[in-house]
mmCIF file of C-alpha atoms in Angstrom:
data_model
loop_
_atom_site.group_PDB
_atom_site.id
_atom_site.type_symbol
_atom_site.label_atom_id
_atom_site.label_comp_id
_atom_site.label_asym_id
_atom_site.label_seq_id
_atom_site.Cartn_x
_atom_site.Cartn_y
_atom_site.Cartn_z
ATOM 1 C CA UNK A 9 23.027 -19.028 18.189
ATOM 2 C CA UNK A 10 21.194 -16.469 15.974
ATOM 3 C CA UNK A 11 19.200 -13.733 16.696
ATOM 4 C CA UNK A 12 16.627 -11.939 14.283
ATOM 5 C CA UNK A 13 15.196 -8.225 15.053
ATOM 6 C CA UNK A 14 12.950 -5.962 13.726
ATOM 7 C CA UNK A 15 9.253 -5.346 12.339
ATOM 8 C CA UNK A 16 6.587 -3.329 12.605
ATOM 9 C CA UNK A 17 5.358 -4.241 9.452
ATOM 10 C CA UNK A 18 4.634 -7.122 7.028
ATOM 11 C CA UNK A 19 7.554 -6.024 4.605
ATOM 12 C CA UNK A 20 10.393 -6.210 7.556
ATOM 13 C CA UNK A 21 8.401 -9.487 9.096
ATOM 14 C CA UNK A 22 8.305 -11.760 5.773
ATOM 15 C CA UNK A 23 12.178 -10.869 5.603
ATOM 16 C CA UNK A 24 12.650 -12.709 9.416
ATOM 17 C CA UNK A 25 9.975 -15.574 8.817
ATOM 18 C CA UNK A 26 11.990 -16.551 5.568
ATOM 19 C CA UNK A 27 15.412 -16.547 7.219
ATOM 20 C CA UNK A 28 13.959 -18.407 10.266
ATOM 21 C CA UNK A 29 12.544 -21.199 8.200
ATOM 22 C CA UNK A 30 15.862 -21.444 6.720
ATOM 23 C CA UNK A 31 17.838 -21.899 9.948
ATOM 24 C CA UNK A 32 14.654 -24.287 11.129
ATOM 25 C CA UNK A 33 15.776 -26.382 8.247
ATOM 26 C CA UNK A 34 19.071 -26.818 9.105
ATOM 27 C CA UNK A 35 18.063 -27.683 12.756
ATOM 28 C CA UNK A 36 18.544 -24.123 14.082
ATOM 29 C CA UNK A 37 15.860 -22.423 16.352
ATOM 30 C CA UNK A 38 16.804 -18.783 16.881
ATOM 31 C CA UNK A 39 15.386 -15.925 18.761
ATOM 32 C CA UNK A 40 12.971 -12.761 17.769
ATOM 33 C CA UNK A 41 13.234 -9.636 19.274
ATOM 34 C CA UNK A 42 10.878 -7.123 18.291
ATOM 35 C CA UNK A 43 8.161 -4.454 19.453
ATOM 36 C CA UNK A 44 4.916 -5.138 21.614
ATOM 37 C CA UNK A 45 3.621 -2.327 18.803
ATOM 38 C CA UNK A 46 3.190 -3.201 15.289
ATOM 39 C CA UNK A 47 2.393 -6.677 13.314
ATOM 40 C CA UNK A 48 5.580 -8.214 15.032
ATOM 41 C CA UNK A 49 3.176 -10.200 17.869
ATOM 42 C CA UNK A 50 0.268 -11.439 15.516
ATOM 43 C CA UNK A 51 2.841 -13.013 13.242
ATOM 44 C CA UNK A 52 5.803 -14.119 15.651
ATOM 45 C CA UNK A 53 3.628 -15.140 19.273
ATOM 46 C CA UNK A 54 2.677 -18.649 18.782
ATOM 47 C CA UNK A 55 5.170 -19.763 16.117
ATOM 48 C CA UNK A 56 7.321 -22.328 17.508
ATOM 49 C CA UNK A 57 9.703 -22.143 15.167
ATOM 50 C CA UNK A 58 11.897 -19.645 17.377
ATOM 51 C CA UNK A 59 13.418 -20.945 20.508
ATOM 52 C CA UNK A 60 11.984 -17.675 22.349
ATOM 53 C CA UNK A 61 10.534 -14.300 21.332
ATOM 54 C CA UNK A 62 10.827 -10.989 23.125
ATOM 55 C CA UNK A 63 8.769 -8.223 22.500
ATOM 56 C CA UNK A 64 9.012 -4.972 23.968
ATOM 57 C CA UNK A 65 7.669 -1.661 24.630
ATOM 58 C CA UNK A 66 9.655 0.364 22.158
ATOM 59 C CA UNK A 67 8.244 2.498 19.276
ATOM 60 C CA UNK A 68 9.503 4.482 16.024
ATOM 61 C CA UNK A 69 11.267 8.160 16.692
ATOM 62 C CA UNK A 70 11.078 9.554 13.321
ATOM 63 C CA UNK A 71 7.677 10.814 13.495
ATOM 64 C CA UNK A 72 7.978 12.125 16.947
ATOM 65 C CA UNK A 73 9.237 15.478 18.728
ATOM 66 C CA UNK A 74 10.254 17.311 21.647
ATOM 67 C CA UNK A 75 9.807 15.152 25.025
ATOM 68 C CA UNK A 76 8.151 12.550 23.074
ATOM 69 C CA UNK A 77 11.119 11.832 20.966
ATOM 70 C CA UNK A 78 13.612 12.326 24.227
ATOM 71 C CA UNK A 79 11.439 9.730 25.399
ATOM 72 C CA UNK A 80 11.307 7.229 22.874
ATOM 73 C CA UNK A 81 14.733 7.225 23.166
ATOM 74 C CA UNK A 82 15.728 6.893 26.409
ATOM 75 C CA UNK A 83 12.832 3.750 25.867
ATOM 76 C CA UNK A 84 15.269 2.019 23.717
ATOM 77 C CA UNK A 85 18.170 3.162 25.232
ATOM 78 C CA UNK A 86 16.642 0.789 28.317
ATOM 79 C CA UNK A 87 15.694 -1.715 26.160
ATOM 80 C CA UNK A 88 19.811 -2.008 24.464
ATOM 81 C CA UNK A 89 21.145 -2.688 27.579
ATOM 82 C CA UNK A 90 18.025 -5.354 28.659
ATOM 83 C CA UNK A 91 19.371 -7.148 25.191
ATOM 84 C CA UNK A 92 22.887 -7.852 27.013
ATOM 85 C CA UNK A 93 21.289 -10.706 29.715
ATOM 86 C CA UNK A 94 19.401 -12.186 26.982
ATOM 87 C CA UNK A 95 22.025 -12.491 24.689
ATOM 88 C CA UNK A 96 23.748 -13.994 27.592
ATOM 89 C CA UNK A 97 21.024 -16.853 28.247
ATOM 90 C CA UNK A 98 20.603 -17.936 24.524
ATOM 91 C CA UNK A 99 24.806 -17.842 23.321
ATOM 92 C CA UNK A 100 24.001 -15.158 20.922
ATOM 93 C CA UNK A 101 27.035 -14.770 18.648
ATOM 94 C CA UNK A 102 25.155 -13.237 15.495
ATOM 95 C CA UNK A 103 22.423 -10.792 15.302
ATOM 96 C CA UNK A 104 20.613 -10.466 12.045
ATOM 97 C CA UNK A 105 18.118 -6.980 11.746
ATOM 98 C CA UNK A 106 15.540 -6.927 9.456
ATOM 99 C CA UNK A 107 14.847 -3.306 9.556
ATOM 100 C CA UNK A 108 12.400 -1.073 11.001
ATOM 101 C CA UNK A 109 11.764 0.589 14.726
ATOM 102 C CA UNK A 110 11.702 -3.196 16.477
ATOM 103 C CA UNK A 111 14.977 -3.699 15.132
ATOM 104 C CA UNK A 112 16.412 -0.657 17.229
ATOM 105 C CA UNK A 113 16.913 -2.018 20.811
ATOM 106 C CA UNK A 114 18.407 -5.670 19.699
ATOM 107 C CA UNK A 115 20.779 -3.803 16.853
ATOM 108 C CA UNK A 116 22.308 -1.115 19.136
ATOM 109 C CA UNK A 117 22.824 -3.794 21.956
ATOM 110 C CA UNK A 118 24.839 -6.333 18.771
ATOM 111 C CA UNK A 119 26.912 -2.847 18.478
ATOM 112 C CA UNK A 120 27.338 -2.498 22.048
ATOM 113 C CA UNK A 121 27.777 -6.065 23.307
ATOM 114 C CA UNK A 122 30.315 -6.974 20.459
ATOM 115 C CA UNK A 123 27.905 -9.568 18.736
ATOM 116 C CA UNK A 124 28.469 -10.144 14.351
ATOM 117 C CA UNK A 125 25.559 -7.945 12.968
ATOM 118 C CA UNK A 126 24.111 -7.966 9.600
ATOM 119 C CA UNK A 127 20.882 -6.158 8.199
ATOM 120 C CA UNK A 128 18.932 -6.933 5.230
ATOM 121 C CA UNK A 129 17.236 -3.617 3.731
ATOM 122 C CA UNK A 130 14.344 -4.456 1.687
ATOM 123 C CA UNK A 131 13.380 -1.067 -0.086
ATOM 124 C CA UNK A 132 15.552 1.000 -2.761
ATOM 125 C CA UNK A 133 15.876 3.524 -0.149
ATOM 126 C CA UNK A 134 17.291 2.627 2.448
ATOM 127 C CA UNK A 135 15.947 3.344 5.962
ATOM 128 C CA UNK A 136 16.921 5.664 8.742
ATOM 129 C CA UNK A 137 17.604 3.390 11.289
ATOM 130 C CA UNK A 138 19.586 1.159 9.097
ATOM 131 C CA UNK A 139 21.756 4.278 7.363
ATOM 132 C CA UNK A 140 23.227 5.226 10.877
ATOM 133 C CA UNK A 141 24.082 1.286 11.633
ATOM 134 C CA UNK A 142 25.774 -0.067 8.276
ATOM 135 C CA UNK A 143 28.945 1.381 8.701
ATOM 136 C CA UNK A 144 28.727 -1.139 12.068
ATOM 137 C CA UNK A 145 27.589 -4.474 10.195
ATOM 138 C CA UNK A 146 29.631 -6.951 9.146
ATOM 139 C CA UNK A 147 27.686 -7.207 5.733
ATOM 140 C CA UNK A 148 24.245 -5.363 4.701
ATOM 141 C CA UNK A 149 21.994 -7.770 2.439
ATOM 142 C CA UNK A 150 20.150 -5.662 -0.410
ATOM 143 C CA UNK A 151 18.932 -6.605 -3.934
ATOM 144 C CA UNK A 152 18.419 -2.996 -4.587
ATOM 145 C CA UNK A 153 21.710 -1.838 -3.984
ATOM 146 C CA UNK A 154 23.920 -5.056 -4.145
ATOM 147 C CA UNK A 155 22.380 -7.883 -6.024
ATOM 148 C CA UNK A 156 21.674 -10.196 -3.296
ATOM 149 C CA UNK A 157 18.404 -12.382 -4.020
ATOM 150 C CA UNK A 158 15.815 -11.830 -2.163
ATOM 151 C CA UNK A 159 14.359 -14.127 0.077
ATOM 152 C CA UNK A 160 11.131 -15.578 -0.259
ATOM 153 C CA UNK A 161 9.141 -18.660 -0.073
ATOM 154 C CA UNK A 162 9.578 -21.011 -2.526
ATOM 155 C CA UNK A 163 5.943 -21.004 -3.751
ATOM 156 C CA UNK A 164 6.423 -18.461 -5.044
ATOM 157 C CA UNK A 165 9.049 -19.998 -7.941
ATOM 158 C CA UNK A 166 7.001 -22.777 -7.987
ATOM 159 C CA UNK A 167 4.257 -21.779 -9.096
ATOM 160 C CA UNK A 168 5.658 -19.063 -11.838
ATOM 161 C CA UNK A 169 5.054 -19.348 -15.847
ATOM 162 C CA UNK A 170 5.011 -17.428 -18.593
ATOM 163 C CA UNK A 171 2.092 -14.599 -19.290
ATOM 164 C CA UNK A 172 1.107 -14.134 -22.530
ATOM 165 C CA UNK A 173 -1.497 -11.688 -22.653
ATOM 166 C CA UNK A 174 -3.980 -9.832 -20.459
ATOM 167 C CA UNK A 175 -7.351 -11.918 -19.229
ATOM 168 C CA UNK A 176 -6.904 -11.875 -15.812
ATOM 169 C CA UNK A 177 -5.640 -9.012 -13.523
ATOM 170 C CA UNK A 178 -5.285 -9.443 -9.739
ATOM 171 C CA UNK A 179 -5.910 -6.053 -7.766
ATOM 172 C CA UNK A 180 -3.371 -5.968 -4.314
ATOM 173 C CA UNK A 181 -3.876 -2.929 -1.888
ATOM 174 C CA UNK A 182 -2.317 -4.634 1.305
ATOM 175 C CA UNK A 183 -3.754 -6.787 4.013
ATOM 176 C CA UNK A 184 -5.351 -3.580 4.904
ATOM 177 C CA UNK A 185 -6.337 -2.646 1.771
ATOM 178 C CA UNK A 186 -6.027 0.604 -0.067
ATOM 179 C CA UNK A 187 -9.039 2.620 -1.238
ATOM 180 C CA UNK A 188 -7.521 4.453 -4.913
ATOM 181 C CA UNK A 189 -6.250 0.740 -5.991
ATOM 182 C CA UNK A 190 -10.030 -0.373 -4.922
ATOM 183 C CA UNK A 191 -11.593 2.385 -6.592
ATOM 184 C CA UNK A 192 -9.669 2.074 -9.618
ATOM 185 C CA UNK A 193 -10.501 -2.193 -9.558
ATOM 186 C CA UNK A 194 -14.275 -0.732 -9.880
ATOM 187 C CA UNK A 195 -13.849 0.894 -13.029
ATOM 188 C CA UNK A 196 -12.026 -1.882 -14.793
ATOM 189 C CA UNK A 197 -14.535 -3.978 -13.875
ATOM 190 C CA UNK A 198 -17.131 -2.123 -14.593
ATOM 191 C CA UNK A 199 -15.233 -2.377 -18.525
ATOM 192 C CA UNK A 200 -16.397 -5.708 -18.346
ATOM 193 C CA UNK A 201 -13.235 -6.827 -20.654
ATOM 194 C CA UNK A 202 -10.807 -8.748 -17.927
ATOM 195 C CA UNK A 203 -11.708 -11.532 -15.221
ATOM 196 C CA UNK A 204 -10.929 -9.384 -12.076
ATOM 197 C CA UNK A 205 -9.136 -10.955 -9.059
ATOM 198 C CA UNK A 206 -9.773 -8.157 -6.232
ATOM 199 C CA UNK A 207 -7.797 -7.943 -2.505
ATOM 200 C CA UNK A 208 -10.339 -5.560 -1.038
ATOM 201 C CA UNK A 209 -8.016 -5.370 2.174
ATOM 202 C CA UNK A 210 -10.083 -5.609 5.981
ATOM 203 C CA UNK A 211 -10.840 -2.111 6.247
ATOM 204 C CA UNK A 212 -12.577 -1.509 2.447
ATOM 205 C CA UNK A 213 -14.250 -5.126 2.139
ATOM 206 C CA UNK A 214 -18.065 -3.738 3.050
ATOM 207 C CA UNK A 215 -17.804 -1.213 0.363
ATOM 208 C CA UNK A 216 -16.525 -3.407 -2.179
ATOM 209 C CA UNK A 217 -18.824 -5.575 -1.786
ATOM 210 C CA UNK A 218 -21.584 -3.320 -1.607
ATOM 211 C CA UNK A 219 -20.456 -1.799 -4.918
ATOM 212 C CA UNK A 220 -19.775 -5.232 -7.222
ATOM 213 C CA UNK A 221 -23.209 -6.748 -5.568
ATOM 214 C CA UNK A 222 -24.931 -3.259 -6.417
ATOM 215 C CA UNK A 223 -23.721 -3.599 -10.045
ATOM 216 C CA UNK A 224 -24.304 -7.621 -10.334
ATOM 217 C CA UNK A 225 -20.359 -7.766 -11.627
ATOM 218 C CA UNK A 226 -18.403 -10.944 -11.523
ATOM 219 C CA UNK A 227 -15.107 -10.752 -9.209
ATOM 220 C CA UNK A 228 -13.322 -12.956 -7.153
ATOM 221 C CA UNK A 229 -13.187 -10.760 -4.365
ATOM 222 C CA UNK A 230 -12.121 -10.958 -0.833
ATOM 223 C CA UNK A 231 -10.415 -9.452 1.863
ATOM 224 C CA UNK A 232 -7.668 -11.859 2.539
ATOM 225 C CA UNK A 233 -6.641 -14.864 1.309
ATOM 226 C CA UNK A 234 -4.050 -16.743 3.703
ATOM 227 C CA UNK A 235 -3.290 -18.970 -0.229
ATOM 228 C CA UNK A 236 -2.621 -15.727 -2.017
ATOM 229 C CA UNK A 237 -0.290 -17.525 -4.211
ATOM 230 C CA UNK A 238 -2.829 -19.050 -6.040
ATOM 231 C CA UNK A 239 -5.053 -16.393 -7.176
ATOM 232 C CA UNK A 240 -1.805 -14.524 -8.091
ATOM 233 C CA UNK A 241 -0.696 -17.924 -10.231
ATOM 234 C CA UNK A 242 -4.403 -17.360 -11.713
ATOM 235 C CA UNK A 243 -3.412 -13.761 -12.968
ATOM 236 C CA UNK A 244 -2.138 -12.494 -15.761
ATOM 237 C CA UNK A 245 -1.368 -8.942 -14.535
ATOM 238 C CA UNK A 246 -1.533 -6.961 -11.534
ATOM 239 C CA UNK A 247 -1.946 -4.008 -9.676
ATOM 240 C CA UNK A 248 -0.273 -3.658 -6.593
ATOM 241 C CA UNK A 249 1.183 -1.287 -4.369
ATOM 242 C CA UNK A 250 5.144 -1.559 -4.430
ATOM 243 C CA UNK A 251 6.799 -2.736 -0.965
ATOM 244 C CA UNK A 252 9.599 -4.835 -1.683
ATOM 245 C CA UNK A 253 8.197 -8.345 -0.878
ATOM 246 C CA UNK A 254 5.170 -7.800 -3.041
ATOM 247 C CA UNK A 255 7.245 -6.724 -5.745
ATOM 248 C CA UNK A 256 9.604 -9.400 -5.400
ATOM 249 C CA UNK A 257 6.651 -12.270 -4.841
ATOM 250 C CA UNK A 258 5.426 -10.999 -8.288
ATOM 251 C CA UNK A 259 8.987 -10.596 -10.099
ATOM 252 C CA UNK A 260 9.164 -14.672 -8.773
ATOM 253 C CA UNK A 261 5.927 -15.263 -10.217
ATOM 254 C CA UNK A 262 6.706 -13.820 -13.740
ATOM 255 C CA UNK A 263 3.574 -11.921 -13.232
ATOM 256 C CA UNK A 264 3.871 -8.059 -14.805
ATOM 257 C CA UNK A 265 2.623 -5.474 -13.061
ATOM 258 C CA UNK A 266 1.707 -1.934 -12.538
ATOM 259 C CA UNK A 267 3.093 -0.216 -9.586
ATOM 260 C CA UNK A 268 0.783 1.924 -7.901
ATOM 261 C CA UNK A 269 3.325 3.372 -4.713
ATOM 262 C CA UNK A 270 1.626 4.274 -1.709
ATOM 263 C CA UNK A 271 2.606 7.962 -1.253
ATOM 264 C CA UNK A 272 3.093 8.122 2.175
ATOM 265 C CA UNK A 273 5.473 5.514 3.061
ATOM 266 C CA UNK A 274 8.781 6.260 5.004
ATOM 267 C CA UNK A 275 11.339 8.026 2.188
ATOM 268 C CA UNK A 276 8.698 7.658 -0.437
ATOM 269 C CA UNK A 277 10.575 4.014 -0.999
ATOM 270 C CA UNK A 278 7.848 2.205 -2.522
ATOM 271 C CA UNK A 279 8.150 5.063 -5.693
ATOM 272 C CA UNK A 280 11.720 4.299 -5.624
ATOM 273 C CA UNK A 281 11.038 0.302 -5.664
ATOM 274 C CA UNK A 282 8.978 0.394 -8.477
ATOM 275 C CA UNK A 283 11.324 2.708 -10.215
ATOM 276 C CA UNK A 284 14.320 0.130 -9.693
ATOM 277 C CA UNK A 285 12.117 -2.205 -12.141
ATOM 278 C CA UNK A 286 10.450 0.008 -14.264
ATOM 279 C CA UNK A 287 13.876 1.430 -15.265
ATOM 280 C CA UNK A 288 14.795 -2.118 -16.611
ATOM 281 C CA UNK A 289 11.460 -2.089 -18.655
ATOM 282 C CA UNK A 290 10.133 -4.825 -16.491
ATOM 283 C CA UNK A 291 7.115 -3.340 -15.007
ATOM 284 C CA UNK A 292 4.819 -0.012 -15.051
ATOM 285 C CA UNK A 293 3.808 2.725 -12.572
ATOM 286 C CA UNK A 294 1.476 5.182 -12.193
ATOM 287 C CA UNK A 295 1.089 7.416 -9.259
ATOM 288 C CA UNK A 296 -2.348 7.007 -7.663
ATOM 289 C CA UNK A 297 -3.511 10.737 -8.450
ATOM 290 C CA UNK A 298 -2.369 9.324 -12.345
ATOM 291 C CA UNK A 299 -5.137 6.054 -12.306
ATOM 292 C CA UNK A 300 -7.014 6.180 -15.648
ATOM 293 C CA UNK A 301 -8.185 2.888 -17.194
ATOM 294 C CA UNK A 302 -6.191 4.712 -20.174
ATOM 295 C CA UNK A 303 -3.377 3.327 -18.865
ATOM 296 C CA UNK A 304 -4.097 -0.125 -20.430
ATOM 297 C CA UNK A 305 -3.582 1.774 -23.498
ATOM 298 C CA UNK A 306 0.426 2.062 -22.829
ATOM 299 C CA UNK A 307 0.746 -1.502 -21.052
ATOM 300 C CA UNK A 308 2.547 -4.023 -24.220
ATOM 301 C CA UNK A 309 5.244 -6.655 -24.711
ATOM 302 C CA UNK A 310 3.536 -8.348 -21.623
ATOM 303 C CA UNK A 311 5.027 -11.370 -22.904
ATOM 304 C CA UNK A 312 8.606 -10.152 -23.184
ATOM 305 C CA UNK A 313 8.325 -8.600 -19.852
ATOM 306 C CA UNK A 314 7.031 -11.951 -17.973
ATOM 307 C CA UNK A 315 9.650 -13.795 -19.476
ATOM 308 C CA UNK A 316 12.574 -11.852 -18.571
ATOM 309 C CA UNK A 317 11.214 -11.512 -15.225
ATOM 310 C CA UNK A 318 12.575 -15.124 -13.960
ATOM 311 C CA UNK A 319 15.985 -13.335 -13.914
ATOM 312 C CA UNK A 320 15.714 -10.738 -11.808
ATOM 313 C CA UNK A 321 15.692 -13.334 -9.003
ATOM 314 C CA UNK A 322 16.376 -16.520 -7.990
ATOM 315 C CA UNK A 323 14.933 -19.204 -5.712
ATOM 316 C CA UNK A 324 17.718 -19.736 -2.796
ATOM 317 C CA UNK A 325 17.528 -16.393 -1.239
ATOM 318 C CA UNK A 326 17.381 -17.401 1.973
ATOM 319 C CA UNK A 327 19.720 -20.510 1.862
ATOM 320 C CA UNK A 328 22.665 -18.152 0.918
ATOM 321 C CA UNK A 329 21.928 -15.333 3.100
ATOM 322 C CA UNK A 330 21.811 -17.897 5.953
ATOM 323 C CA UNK A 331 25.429 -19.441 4.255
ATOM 324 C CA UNK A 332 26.684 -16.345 5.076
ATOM 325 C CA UNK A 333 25.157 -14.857 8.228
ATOM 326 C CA UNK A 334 26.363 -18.854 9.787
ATOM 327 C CA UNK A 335 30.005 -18.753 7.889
ATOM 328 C CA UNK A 336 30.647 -15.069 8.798
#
């Protein structure tokens, strides 16, 4: 039996939804263990797709100090050895971490407890928490650093095909939105020249809509979209923040992009994410303090580019990640 750890957020989550689907396929139900904090509940809760989840009360360290720090680790300290009994009931032999502060408790105790462990790290910088375990896993999954495909839904493939040129462009802040991608969506509209396609995120949806109603523009706008894959497969070009499954879902799409990293995440990874492709001439980034509709100016060969992007991946990312993980 399999276990899967980790969260906190969407980019660690996607990773452990694809690689359970895989092992659902093959008749294989495994556990979740993550964090009561976080996304790791919403998305994991009801899906019966796992045999059982655990969540507990265990949050990140990095950000914390003094007695709150001592705390937070004693919490998962607690929460390693709780991992033991549960292992235990479900035959765990292999224990697969997907990154981030949920993985903590579940990866320590496949350390500790003498179960195979693997991680997949989803960034081109490679997190903390997953630094001080590699030289303990059996095998460490990465695109970035080893050429591994990534693992994603196959919609994703699908639905891909060659760009062309620049009609349509497809703004992407996050679920929860992000207010200089949103801001700079307003001026390029506001250009009148491209058919805009705008993910306003939950928290900025009032004001977008106040502002393209205010200025009678034309935009597909909306706050989330549960069938993103088809307004992406209606673009021609996006804008997007850079954590690793968004990058990758648009690499599988053949859709080029500009990069806009979001400056405060963990390690600055997303710069270093969009830097992996940019460095292959496959995309374009801009750091949000640089967002001029100039930039449009420097953006060519969008052709070239959305053809060569069907290489950079390919569609059985989970199947042979799960190959391994089950073989291992």
């Amino acid at each position: 039996m399999v276990a899967i750890t980790g969260g906190g957020t969407g980019g660690h989550l996607v990773i452990a939804k694809a690689i359970k689907e895989e092992l659902n396929k093959r008749g294989i139900k495994p556990i979740f263990i993550g964090s009561s904090y976080g996304q790791d509940k919403a998305w994991f809760s009801d899906d019966e797709g796992w045999e059982e989840v655990y969540f507990f009360d265990t949050s990140g360290v990095v950000n914390k100090k003094g007695l709150s720090k001592i705390n937070s680790l004693l919490n998962i300290f607690k929460y390693t050895l709780k991992t033991k009994n549960i292992f235990k009931k479900h035959n765990i032999k292999k224990v697969f971490s997907v990154g981030g502060y949920s993985a903590a408790p579940a990866s320590f105790g496949a350390i500790l407890f003498k179960k195979e462990f693997f991680i997949h790290e989803q960034n081109a910088y490679m997190g903390k928490l997953n630094r001080l375990l590699k030289p303990f896993a059996k095998r460490v999954f990465s695109t970035f650093f080893y050429n591994d495909p990534y693992p994603l839904r196959d919609e994703f493939f699908d639905n891909a095909r060659s760009r062309k040129e620049i009609k349509t462009i497809i703004f992407l802040g996050g679920s929860q939105g992000a207010k200089a991608i949103n801001d700079f969506a307003f001026k390029v509209a506001k250009m009148k020249k491209f058919k805009i396609i705008h993910q306003t995120g939950s928290r900025d949806y009032d004001r977008c809509k106040k502002f393209y109603e205010e200025n009678k523009l034309e935009v597909d706008f909306f706050d989330f979209d549960k069938n993103l894959i088809q307004k992406i497969k209606e673009a021609d070009f996006a804008v997007s923040r850079a954590g690793a499954s968004t990058l990758f879902e648009l690499v599988s799409n053949q859709l080029p992009a500009l990069f806009i990293p979001y400056p405060y995440a963990a390690g600055n990874h997303q710069y270093y994410n969009a830097k992996w492709l940019v460095d292959k001439n496959l995309g374009f980034m801009k750091l949000q303090d640089e967002l001029d509709i100039s930039v449009f100016e420097e953006i060519e060969n969008i052709d070239i580019i959305s053809n060569k992007l069907k290489d950079i991946n390919h569609k059985n990312g989970s199947k042979i990640i799960v190959d391994e993980i089950l073989e291992g």
